[in-house]
Coordinates of C-alpha atoms and ligand atoms in Angstrom, one line a residue:
M1 CA 11.5 36.3 -10.8
T2 CA 15.3 37.5 -8.9
D3 CA 17.8 35.0 -9.7
A4 CA 19.0 34.4 -6.1
L5 CA 15.3 33.1 -5.4
L6 CA 16.2 30.7 -8.2
T7 CA 19.8 29.6 -7.0
E8 CA 18.2 28.7 -3.2
T9 CA 18.4 25.6 -3.0
R10 CA 17.3 23.9 0.9
D11 CA 19.3 22.8 3.1
D12 CA 20.0 19.0 2.3
T13 CA 22.2 18.2 5.4
T14 CA 19.2 17.7 7.5
A15 CA 18.2 14.3 8.3
A16 CA 14.4 15.1 6.9
W17 CA 15.9 15.1 3.7
W18 CA 13.9 12.5 2.0
R19 CA 9.9 14.2 3.2
Q20 CA 9.8 16.3 0.5
A21 CA 12.5 14.7 -1.6
A22 CA 11.7 14.4 -6.0
V23 CA 13.6 10.9 -6.3
Y24 CA 14.4 9.1 -9.7
Q25 CA 14.2 6.1 -10.0
I26 CA 17.1 4.3 -11.8
Y27 CA 16.5 0.7 -13.8
P28 CA 20.2 -0.1 -14.5
R29 CA 19.6 -2.4 -16.8
S30 CA 17.8 0.2 -19.0
F31 CA 19.9 3.3 -18.3
A32 CA 23.0 3.6 -19.6
D33 CA 25.1 0.9 -20.8
A34 CA 28.9 2.1 -20.7
N35 CA 30.5 -0.8 -21.5
G36 CA 28.1 -1.8 -24.6
D37 CA 27.3 -5.0 -23.8
G38 CA 23.5 -3.9 -24.8
L39 CA 22.9 -4.4 -20.6
G40 CA 22.9 -0.7 -18.9
D41 CA 25.4 -0.9 -15.8
I42 CA 26.8 1.6 -13.0
P43 CA 29.6 3.4 -15.2
G44 CA 26.5 4.0 -17.5
I45 CA 24.8 5.9 -14.6
V46 CA 28.3 7.5 -13.6
S47 CA 28.3 8.8 -17.2
R48 CA 25.3 10.6 -16.8
A49 CA 25.8 12.4 -13.6
D50 CA 25.1 15.9 -15.1
Y51 CA 21.9 14.6 -16.9
L52 CA 20.7 13.4 -13.2
Q53 CA 22.0 17.0 -11.7
E54 CA 20.8 18.9 -14.5
L55 CA 17.8 17.6 -14.3
G56 CA 17.0 18.8 -10.5
I57 CA 16.1 15.8 -8.7
D58 CA 17.1 15.0 -4.6
A59 CA 17.7 11.4 -5.0
V60 CA 18.2 8.3 -7.3
W61 CA 16.7 5.0 -6.5
L62 CA 18.3 1.5 -7.9
S63 CA 16.5 -0.9 -8.6
P64 CA 18.3 -3.9 -7.9
F65 CA 22.3 -4.3 -9.6
Y66 CA 23.3 -7.4 -7.3
P67 CA 24.4 -10.0 -9.2
S68 CA 21.3 -12.4 -11.0
A69 CA 20.1 -14.7 -13.5
L70 CA 17.3 -11.9 -14.2
A71 CA 14.6 -14.2 -14.2
D72 CA 12.8 -11.1 -12.9
G73 CA 14.9 -8.5 -14.0
G74 CA 17.1 -8.6 -11.3
Y75 CA 14.8 -9.0 -8.2
D76 CA 15.8 -12.7 -8.0
V77 CA 19.0 -11.6 -5.8
A78 CA 22.2 -14.4 -6.2
D79 CA 24.5 -12.5 -3.4
Y80 CA 22.8 -9.2 -1.3
R81 CA 26.5 -7.3 -0.7
D82 CA 27.7 -7.1 -4.6
V83 CA 27.2 -5.8 -7.7
D84 CA 26.6 -7.9 -11.0
P85 CA 29.7 -8.2 -12.8
R86 CA 28.0 -7.3 -15.7
L87 CA 26.8 -4.2 -14.5
G88 CA 30.3 -3.2 -12.7
T89 CA 32.5 -3.7 -9.3
L90 CA 31.9 -2.0 -5.8
D91 CA 34.6 0.1 -6.7
D92 CA 32.0 1.5 -10.2
F93 CA 29.6 1.3 -6.9
D94 CA 32.0 3.8 -4.9
D95 CA 32.4 6.0 -7.5
M96 CA 28.8 6.9 -8.2
V97 CA 28.2 7.3 -5.0
A98 CA 31.0 9.9 -4.9
A99 CA 30.1 11.0 -8.5
L100 CA 26.2 11.4 -7.1
H101 CA 27.1 13.1 -3.3
E102 CA 29.8 15.9 -4.8
R103 CA 26.4 16.6 -6.7
G104 CA 23.6 16.6 -4.0
I105 CA 21.9 13.8 -5.2
R106 CA 21.2 10.7 -2.7
V107 CA 21.5 7.3 -2.9
V108 CA 18.5 5.0 -2.5
V109 CA 19.0 1.2 -3.1
D110 CA 16.3 -1.3 -3.6
I111 CA 16.4 -4.4 -1.0
V112 CA 14.6 -7.5 -1.9
P113 CA 14.4 -9.3 1.8
N114 CA 10.9 -11.6 0.8
H115 CA 12.9 -14.2 -1.8
S116 CA 16.1 -14.4 -3.1
S117 CA 17.3 -16.0 -6.0
D118 CA 17.6 -19.8 -6.5
L119 CA 21.0 -19.0 -7.5
H120 CA 21.5 -17.7 -3.9
E121 CA 24.7 -19.5 -2.0
W122 CA 21.9 -20.7 1.0
F123 CA 19.7 -22.0 -2.3
Q124 CA 22.3 -24.1 -3.1
E125 CA 23.6 -25.3 0.0
A126 CA 19.2 -26.2 1.2
L127 CA 19.2 -28.2 -2.2
A128 CA 22.7 -29.8 -1.3
A129 CA 21.9 -30.9 2.0
G130 CA 18.4 -32.3 1.4
R131 CA 15.3 -32.6 2.9
G132 CA 15.4 -32.2 7.2
S133 CA 18.5 -30.5 7.0
A134 CA 19.4 -27.3 8.9
A135 CA 19.9 -25.5 5.5
R136 CA 16.6 -25.8 4.4
E137 CA 15.0 -24.0 7.4
R138 CA 16.0 -20.5 5.8
Y139 CA 13.5 -21.1 2.9
I140 CA 10.4 -22.7 3.5
F141 CA 10.4 -26.3 2.6
R142 CA 7.3 -28.6 3.0
E143 CA 6.4 -32.5 1.7
G144 CA 3.6 -32.5 -1.0
S145 CA 0.4 -33.3 -0.5
G146 CA -1.2 -36.4 -2.4
P147 CA -0.5 -40.0 -1.7
D148 CA 3.0 -40.1 -2.7
G149 CA 3.4 -36.2 -2.2
S150 CA 4.0 -35.5 -6.0
E151 CA 0.7 -32.7 -5.6
P152 CA 1.8 -29.5 -4.1
P153 CA 1.4 -28.9 -0.3
T154 CA -1.4 -26.0 -1.6
D155 CA -3.5 -25.2 -4.4
W156 CA -2.0 -21.5 -4.2
T157 CA -0.5 -19.4 -7.0
A158 CA 2.3 -17.5 -7.4
A159 CA 2.3 -13.6 -8.8
F160 CA 3.5 -14.0 -11.7
G161 CA 1.1 -17.6 -12.4
G162 CA 1.3 -21.3 -11.5
S163 CA 1.9 -22.6 -8.2
A164 CA 3.2 -21.1 -5.8
W165 CA 5.1 -24.8 -4.9
E166 CA 8.2 -25.9 -7.2
R167 CA 9.3 -29.7 -6.8
V168 CA 13.1 -29.9 -5.8
E169 CA 14.8 -33.6 -7.0
D170 CA 14.2 -35.1 -3.3
G171 CA 10.4 -34.8 -3.9
Q172 CA 10.3 -31.7 -1.6
W173 CA 9.0 -28.6 -2.4
Y174 CA 9.4 -24.8 -1.7
L175 CA 7.4 -21.9 -1.4
H176 CA 7.9 -18.9 -4.1
S177 CA 5.5 -16.5 -4.2
F178 CA 6.8 -15.0 -7.1
A179 CA 8.7 -16.6 -10.3
P180 CA 10.0 -20.5 -9.4
E181 CA 13.8 -19.0 -9.3
Q182 CA 12.7 -16.4 -6.3
P183 CA 12.1 -18.7 -3.3
D184 CA 10.7 -17.2 -0.1
F185 CA 12.9 -17.1 2.5
N186 CA 11.6 -18.4 6.5
W187 CA 11.8 -15.2 8.5
D188 CA 11.4 -17.3 11.5
H189 CA 15.0 -17.6 11.2
P190 CA 17.8 -16.0 13.2
E191 CA 20.3 -16.5 10.5
V192 CA 17.7 -14.9 8.1
R193 CA 17.3 -12.3 9.7
E194 CA 21.1 -11.4 11.0
D195 CA 22.0 -11.8 7.4
F196 CA 19.8 -8.4 6.6
L197 CA 21.2 -6.4 9.4
T198 CA 24.5 -7.3 7.8
T199 CA 23.6 -6.1 4.6
L200 CA 21.7 -2.8 5.6
R201 CA 25.2 -2.0 7.5
F202 CA 27.2 -2.9 4.2
W203 CA 25.4 -0.1 1.6
S204 CA 24.7 2.0 4.5
D205 CA 29.2 1.7 5.4
R206 CA 29.1 2.4 1.8
G207 CA 27.2 5.8 1.9
V208 CA 24.2 4.7 0.6
D209 CA 21.4 6.6 2.0
G210 CA 18.3 5.1 2.1
F211 CA 16.3 1.8 1.0
R212 CA 13.2 1.1 -1.2
I213 CA 11.9 -1.8 0.3
D214 CA 10.5 -5.0 -2.0
V215 CA 7.0 -6.4 -1.4
A216 CA 7.3 -5.2 2.3
H217 CA 4.4 -7.0 3.6
M218 CA 5.0 -10.0 2.4
L219 CA 7.9 -11.4 4.8
T220 CA 6.8 -12.7 8.0
K221 CA 4.3 -16.0 7.5
D222 CA 2.0 -18.0 9.5
L223 CA 2.2 -21.3 7.9
S224 CA 1.5 -23.5 11.3
E225 CA -0.8 -26.9 9.4
P226 CA -3.0 -27.6 8.8
L227 CA -2.3 -24.7 5.8
P228 CA -5.6 -23.1 4.4
S229 CA -6.2 -23.4 0.6
S230 CA -6.9 -21.1 -1.7
A231 CA -10.2 -20.2 -1.0
E232 CA -9.6 -20.2 2.1
L233 CA -6.9 -17.6 2.1
E234 CA -9.6 -15.4 -0.1
G235 CA -12.1 -15.2 3.1
M236 CA -9.7 -14.0 5.7
P237 CA -9.2 -10.7 6.7
H238 CA -6.5 -8.4 6.3
D239 CA -6.2 -7.1 9.6
G240 CA -2.7 -8.2 10.4
T241 CA -4.0 -11.8 11.0
H242 CA -3.6 -13.2 7.4
P243 CA -1.2 -15.5 6.9
L244 CA 0.5 -14.2 4.4
H245 CA -0.2 -10.6 3.9
D246 CA 0.4 -7.4 5.7
R247 CA 0.8 -9.5 9.1
D248 CA 1.4 -7.2 12.3
D249 CA 4.3 -9.1 13.1
V250 CA 6.4 -8.1 10.0
H251 CA 6.9 -4.7 11.8
E252 CA 9.2 -6.6 14.8
I253 CA 11.5 -6.8 11.6
Y254 CA 11.5 -3.0 10.6
A255 CA 12.0 -1.9 14.2
E256 CA 14.8 -3.9 13.8
W257 CA 15.9 -2.4 10.8
R258 CA 15.0 1.2 12.1
R259 CA 17.6 0.8 14.6
V260 CA 20.2 0.1 12.4
F261 CA 19.3 3.3 10.5
D262 CA 19.3 5.4 13.3
E263 CA 23.5 4.2 14.1
Y264 CA 23.7 6.5 11.2
D265 CA 24.3 10.0 10.9
P266 CA 21.2 11.0 9.3
P267 CA 19.9 8.1 9.6
R268 CA 19.4 5.9 6.8
T269 CA 15.3 6.4 5.4
A270 CA 13.6 4.1 3.8
V271 CA 9.9 3.4 1.6
A272 CA 8.4 0.2 2.0
E273 CA 6.3 -0.9 -1.3
A274 CA 3.2 -2.4 0.7
W275 CA 0.3 -2.9 -1.3
V276 CA -2.1 -3.3 1.7
S277 CA -5.2 -3.3 1.9
T278 CA -6.1 0.9 3.7
P279 CA -3.9 3.2 4.4
E280 CA -4.5 2.9 8.0
R281 CA -2.4 -0.4 7.3
R282 CA 0.1 1.2 4.9
A283 CA 0.3 4.0 7.8
R284 CA 2.2 1.0 10.5
Y285 CA 5.1 0.6 7.5
A286 CA 5.8 4.6 7.6
S287 CA 5.8 5.0 11.3
A288 CA 8.7 6.2 12.6
E289 CA 9.5 3.4 14.4
G290 CA 9.8 1.1 11.4
L291 CA 10.5 2.4 7.7
G292 CA 9.5 5.5 7.9
Q293 CA 7.8 6.3 4.4
A294 CA 5.8 3.8 2.1
F295 CA 4.6 4.1 -0.9
N296 CA 1.4 5.6 -1.9
F297 CA 0.1 4.0 -5.1
D298 CA -3.4 5.7 -5.2
L299 CA -3.0 8.0 -8.0
L300 CA -1.1 5.1 -10.2
V301 CA -4.4 3.1 -9.9
A302 CA -6.6 6.2 -10.2
D303 CA -8.3 7.7 -13.2
F304 CA -7.2 11.3 -14.5
D305 CA -10.3 12.4 -12.4
A306 CA -10.2 15.6 -10.2
A307 CA -13.0 14.0 -7.6
Q308 CA -10.0 11.0 -7.5
F309 CA -7.2 13.3 -7.2
R310 CA -8.6 15.3 -4.6
T311 CA -10.0 12.9 -2.4
I312 CA -6.6 10.5 -2.7
I313 CA -4.1 14.0 -2.0
A314 CA -6.8 14.8 1.3
D315 CA -6.7 11.6 2.3
N316 CA -3.1 10.8 1.9
L317 CA -2.1 14.3 3.4
A318 CA -4.2 13.6 6.6
Q319 CA -2.5 10.2 6.7
A320 CA 1.0 11.4 6.7
D321 CA -0.1 14.0 9.2
A322 CA -1.2 11.3 11.5
T323 CA 1.6 8.9 11.4
G324 CA 4.2 12.1 11.5
S325 CA 5.7 10.8 7.7
S326 CA 5.4 12.4 4.8
T327 CA 3.5 11.1 2.4
T328 CA 4.5 10.2 -1.8
W329 CA 3.3 10.4 -5.4
V330 CA 3.6 7.9 -7.8
L331 CA 2.6 7.6 -11.4
S332 CA 4.9 5.3 -12.9
N333 CA 7.5 3.2 -11.6
H334 CA 9.6 -0.2 -13.4
D335 CA 6.0 -2.7 -13.0
V336 CA 3.1 -0.7 -14.6
T337 CA 1.7 0.9 -17.6
R338 CA 3.4 4.4 -18.0
H339 CA 1.1 7.0 -17.0
A340 CA 1.5 8.9 -20.9
T341 CA -0.2 6.0 -22.4
R342 CA -2.5 5.5 -19.2
Y343 CA -3.8 8.5 -19.9
G344 CA -4.1 8.7 -23.4
L345 CA -6.4 5.4 -23.5
A346 CA -10.2 4.8 -24.2
P347 CA -12.0 5.2 -23.2
L348 CA -10.4 8.2 -20.9
N349 CA -12.1 7.5 -17.8
G350 CA -14.3 5.4 -15.7
R351 CA -11.8 2.8 -15.3
E352 CA -9.1 1.9 -13.3
G353 CA -6.2 3.4 -14.5
V354 CA -3.4 0.7 -14.0
K355 CA -6.0 -2.5 -15.2
Q356 CA -6.7 0.0 -18.8
G357 CA -2.8 0.1 -19.8
V358 CA -2.4 -3.9 -18.7
E359 CA -5.5 -4.4 -21.1
W360 CA -4.0 -2.4 -23.9
V361 CA -0.2 -3.9 -23.6
A362 CA -2.2 -7.3 -23.6
A363 CA -4.1 -6.7 -26.7
G364 CA -1.1 -5.8 -28.6
G365 CA -0.8 -2.3 -28.2
P366 CA -3.8 -1.6 -30.6
A367 CA -2.5 2.2 -32.3
D368 CA -6.1 3.2 -32.6
Q369 CA -7.0 2.5 -28.9
L370 CA -4.3 5.4 -27.8
D371 CA -4.2 9.3 -28.2
R372 CA -0.6 9.7 -27.6
E373 CA -1.1 13.8 -27.5
T374 CA -3.7 13.6 -25.2
G375 CA -1.5 10.7 -23.1
L376 CA 1.2 13.1 -23.2
R377 CA -0.9 16.5 -21.9
R378 CA -2.9 14.7 -19.2
A379 CA 0.9 13.3 -18.0
H380 CA 2.4 16.2 -18.0
A381 CA -0.9 18.0 -15.4
A382 CA -0.7 15.4 -13.9
T383 CA 3.1 15.6 -13.3
L384 CA 3.0 19.2 -12.9
L385 CA 0.0 18.8 -10.0
L386 CA 2.3 16.0 -8.0
L387 CA 5.7 18.1 -7.8
G388 CA 3.4 20.8 -6.5
L389 CA 1.9 18.6 -3.3
P390 CA 3.7 18.4 -0.2
G391 CA 5.4 14.8 0.1
S392 CA 7.9 13.4 -2.0
T393 CA 7.6 12.5 -5.3
Y394 CA 8.7 9.6 -7.3
L395 CA 9.9 9.7 -10.9
Y396 CA 10.4 6.5 -13.1
Q397 CA 13.1 7.1 -16.0
G398 CA 12.1 8.2 -19.3
E399 CA 9.1 9.3 -18.1
E400 CA 11.0 13.2 -18.4
L401 CA 11.1 12.4 -21.7
G402 CA 7.5 11.5 -22.4
L403 CA 8.1 8.1 -23.2
Q404 CA 5.1 6.0 -24.1
E405 CA 4.5 2.2 -23.2
V406 CA 6.6 0.5 -25.8
A407 CA 3.7 -2.4 -27.1
E408 CA 6.1 -3.6 -30.0
I409 CA 8.0 -6.1 -28.3
A410 CA 7.9 -9.7 -30.0
P411 CA 7.5 -12.5 -27.5
E412 CA 10.6 -14.4 -28.4
Q413 CA 12.4 -10.7 -27.3
R414 CA 10.2 -10.3 -23.6
Q415 CA 12.0 -11.0 -20.9
D416 CA 9.8 -10.7 -17.5
P417 CA 8.1 -13.7 -16.1
S418 CA 5.0 -12.5 -16.0
F419 CA 4.8 -12.9 -19.5
F420 CA 5.5 -16.7 -19.7
R421 CA 4.0 -17.6 -16.7
G422 CA 0.7 -16.4 -17.8
A423 CA -0.2 -13.9 -14.4
V424 CA -3.7 -11.9 -14.9
F425 CA -2.4 -8.9 -13.6
D426 CA 0.5 -8.0 -15.9
G427 CA -1.1 -9.1 -19.5
L428 CA 1.8 -9.0 -21.6
G429 CA 4.0 -8.4 -18.9
R430 CA 6.0 -4.8 -17.3
D431 CA 9.0 -4.9 -20.5
G432 CA 7.2 -1.8 -22.1
C433 CA 8.6 0.4 -19.7
R434 CA 11.5 -1.1 -19.4
V435 CA 13.2 -0.9 -22.6
P436 CA 16.6 1.2 -22.4
L437 CA 16.5 5.4 -23.2
P438 CA 17.0 7.2 -26.2
W439 CA 19.9 9.4 -25.7
T440 CA 20.3 10.4 -29.0
A441 CA 18.4 10.6 -31.9
S442 CA 20.3 8.1 -34.5
G443 CA 22.9 6.1 -34.1
P444 CA 23.1 2.3 -32.4
S445 CA 20.8 1.8 -29.8
F446 CA 19.9 5.4 -29.6
G447 CA 23.4 6.4 -28.1
F448 CA 22.1 4.0 -24.7
G449 CA 25.1 2.0 -25.3
G450 CA 26.0 -0.8 -27.8
I451 CA 25.2 -2.0 -31.0
E452 CA 21.6 -3.3 -29.1
A453 CA 19.8 -2.9 -26.3
H454 CA 18.5 -5.7 -24.3
L455 CA 14.8 -4.6 -25.0
P456 CA 14.3 -3.6 -28.5
Q457 CA 13.7 0.2 -28.7
P458 CA 11.1 1.4 -31.0
A459 CA 11.9 3.8 -34.4
W460 CA 9.6 6.6 -32.4
F461 CA 12.5 6.8 -29.6
A462 CA 15.0 9.0 -31.8
E463 CA 12.4 12.1 -31.0
H464 CA 12.4 11.5 -27.0
A465 CA 16.1 11.3 -27.1
V466 CA 17.3 13.2 -24.5
E467 CA 19.7 15.3 -26.7
V468 CA 16.6 16.1 -29.1
E469 CA 14.4 17.4 -25.8
E470 CA 17.7 19.5 -24.4
A471 CA 17.5 21.1 -27.8
D472 CA 13.6 21.9 -27.4
P473 CA 12.5 24.5 -24.6
Q474 CA 8.8 23.2 -25.0
S475 CA 9.9 19.7 -24.4
T476 CA 8.9 17.0 -21.7
L477 CA 12.5 17.7 -20.5
S478 CA 12.5 21.0 -20.3
L479 CA 9.1 21.1 -18.2
Y480 CA 10.4 18.5 -15.7
R481 CA 13.7 20.7 -15.3
E482 CA 12.2 23.7 -15.0
A483 CA 9.6 22.2 -12.1
L484 CA 12.2 20.8 -10.3
R485 CA 14.3 23.8 -10.3
L486 CA 10.9 25.9 -8.9
R487 CA 10.0 23.3 -7.1
R488 CA 12.9 24.0 -4.7
L489 CA 11.5 27.3 -4.3
L490 CA 7.7 25.3 -3.8
Q491 CA 8.2 23.4 -1.4
T492 CA 7.9 25.0 2.5
D493 CA 5.5 23.3 5.3
E494 CA 4.2 20.4 4.1
S495 CA 0.2 21.2 4.1
L496 CA -1.9 22.9 1.3
E497 CA -4.9 24.8 1.3
W498 CA -7.6 23.9 -1.2
I499 CA -8.9 26.6 -2.9
E500 CA -12.7 26.4 -4.9
T501 CA -13.2 26.9 -8.3
G502 CA -16.5 26.4 -8.7
R503 CA -16.0 23.4 -11.5
A504 CA -16.1 20.0 -10.5
D505 CA -13.2 19.5 -12.8
V506 CA -10.8 22.1 -11.4
L507 CA -8.4 21.4 -8.3
R508 CA -6.8 24.7 -7.2
F509 CA -4.6 24.4 -4.2
A510 CA -2.3 27.0 -2.4
R511 CA 1.0 26.6 -0.6
P512 CA 1.8 28.1 2.9
N513 CA 4.1 30.2 1.2
G514 CA 1.8 31.6 -1.2
W515 CA 2.6 29.2 -4.3
Q516 CA -0.5 27.7 -6.1
I517 CA -1.3 25.2 -8.3
V518 CA -3.9 25.0 -10.4
T519 CA -5.5 21.7 -12.7
N520 CA -7.8 22.0 -15.5
F521 CA -9.0 18.4 -15.9
G522 CA -11.9 19.1 -18.0
S523 CA -12.4 19.9 -21.6
E524 CA -13.4 23.5 -21.1
P525 CA -10.5 26.2 -20.3
F526 CA -10.5 27.8 -17.0
D527 CA -10.1 31.4 -16.6
L528 CA -7.9 32.8 -14.4
G529 CA -8.2 36.3 -14.5
A530 CA -5.2 38.9 -13.0
D531 CA -3.5 35.6 -11.7
A532 CA -2.9 34.6 -15.1
A533 CA 0.3 37.3 -15.3
E534 CA 1.6 35.6 -12.4
V535 CA 1.9 32.1 -13.8
V536 CA 5.5 30.7 -14.1
L537 CA 5.1 27.4 -15.4
G538 CA 2.7 25.5 -17.5
A539 CA 0.8 27.0 -20.6
V540 CA -2.1 30.0 -20.2
V541 CA -3.9 30.9 -23.3
D542 CA -5.9 33.3 -23.3
G543 CA -5.6 34.4 -19.3
A544 CA -7.1 30.5 -18.8
V545 CA -6.0 27.1 -17.9
P546 CA -6.6 25.1 -21.0
A547 CA -8.1 21.6 -21.1
D548 CA -6.0 18.5 -19.7
S549 CA -3.4 21.2 -18.1
T550 CA -1.5 22.6 -15.1
V551 CA 0.1 25.6 -14.1
W552 CA 2.2 26.9 -11.3
I553 CA 0.5 30.7 -9.8
A554 CA 4.4 32.2 -7.7
P555 CA 3.4 34.6 -5.0
A556 CA 2.6 37.7 -6.1
G557 CA 5.5 40.0 -6.5
L558 CA 7.9 37.2 -7.2
V559 CA 7.6 37.8 -11.1
G560 CA 8.8 40.4 -12.7
Ligands
GLC601 C1 8.1 -5.9 -6.2 C2 9.0 -5.0 -7.4 C3 8.5 -6.2 -8.8 C4 9.1 -7.9 -8.4 C5 8.4 -8.1 -7.5 C6 9.2 -9.5 -6.8 O1 6.9 -5.5 -6.8 O2 8.8 -4.3 -8.1 O3 9.8 -5.5 -10.2 O4 8.9 -8.3 -9.6 O5 8.5 -7.3 -6.0 O6 10.2 -9.3 -6.4

């Protein structure tokens, strides 16, 4: 392949940079620790800016780095317009944006609008001001039920388990959809709305390119009395009229945000985390008049299965076409069991991927149930397939090292509120995918920084250390780097054409510029014939794509 072609890059100055971007999620407290206190920080990210550039991603998305008591890993924000002092300063943040921009990497930050931390000054004010005060109007306070109001207003449960209501000293209760330290905002309040516009401008003015919107589907609520019971809520349709989820009126907020994004050149972008009932409902968040893009988690909850992948890919591309947005592909993030582990669990097929991982973690990660090699091979296959698709791909830190979920975390070392509050969905919680990255094969905290990382790193992290994988052309890191480099050549029009393979367990498609992707989900090799000579990524054995593998075939004439 000619060097000229390989060094070609896309035009990154256009407003459409996000449409087919490879976005790398950084969980800042677990990425790199520059000051050695065991907690990753912003200078740590700066110190690894070259690593990010060599990886070949287009953007980073930073999970929250704001001041926080860490009741929910930073998703409990005490101040939306500052940096947690343990992670650095606003000046450090500016340095980071400059370092990343110099390297052609965009910056996306997380906005958490459904709830603040209970340490947020508005919530503290609300507590101090007492019942009936204007300060309480910014949150959702109600009197309790029962003769003396000592029962919660409703029987609703929080996402992390337990009641969704918490009682305060004077006897009133406030709503928290997640942990008690995360009081829900009242989005009917004009000051709440105005304050988030200020926050969006604050970060946009500092050069932030885009935003990831946390639980974007939950902001507006219909809390008119009488409040429904859980059972009543269960029976209500998710058609835009549900009192708590995915209400049509939430889009008024995003239309306002869009006007702010469009004040900038290029316009700021946004991606919604919206767990909604159908692709059609999700499309509303992705509209050009709203946030512009929404996470599609369909592959994250699917099995490693050709038929499931094909349907999901086709549906989401059609959906993106209909809305004018581009779709998003995600296999892992900070909330779910890593996909290298999910794909290595027995039984390997026939169950919803994410739940399978949760059950394994909840069982303490039994080693005999996990086939690490198969898991990793399938993870490579799935990731290479994703990176060949139209749309943007979100990668989660550590997956480029082939990290598996860390199950061996003692209860006293766990941090996730879903573990302590017994949320059913999360099993033992989400700490196992948030363990600080290994940078070196030996030394304290595997080069993360400091003597001890804030979550314990297992001994097997050594073999996945960046320094080890950098030196190994067969490593997961080398594969990701090569894929991300070639991806710049492969990404053209946002379309694909399926090519029939004669096998139900093999998917093959072509991009408009002639690149082809072949994924063999089955156990028998898939013969490539003459095309084997044009494979530029992924292993070919005896002219065939082996089981659980993906290859990229370059357009004729590119190789040689
Ligand atoms: C989102 C985040 C998750 C967090 C929750 C509450 O789902 O991804 O980590 O716990 O929102 O903010």
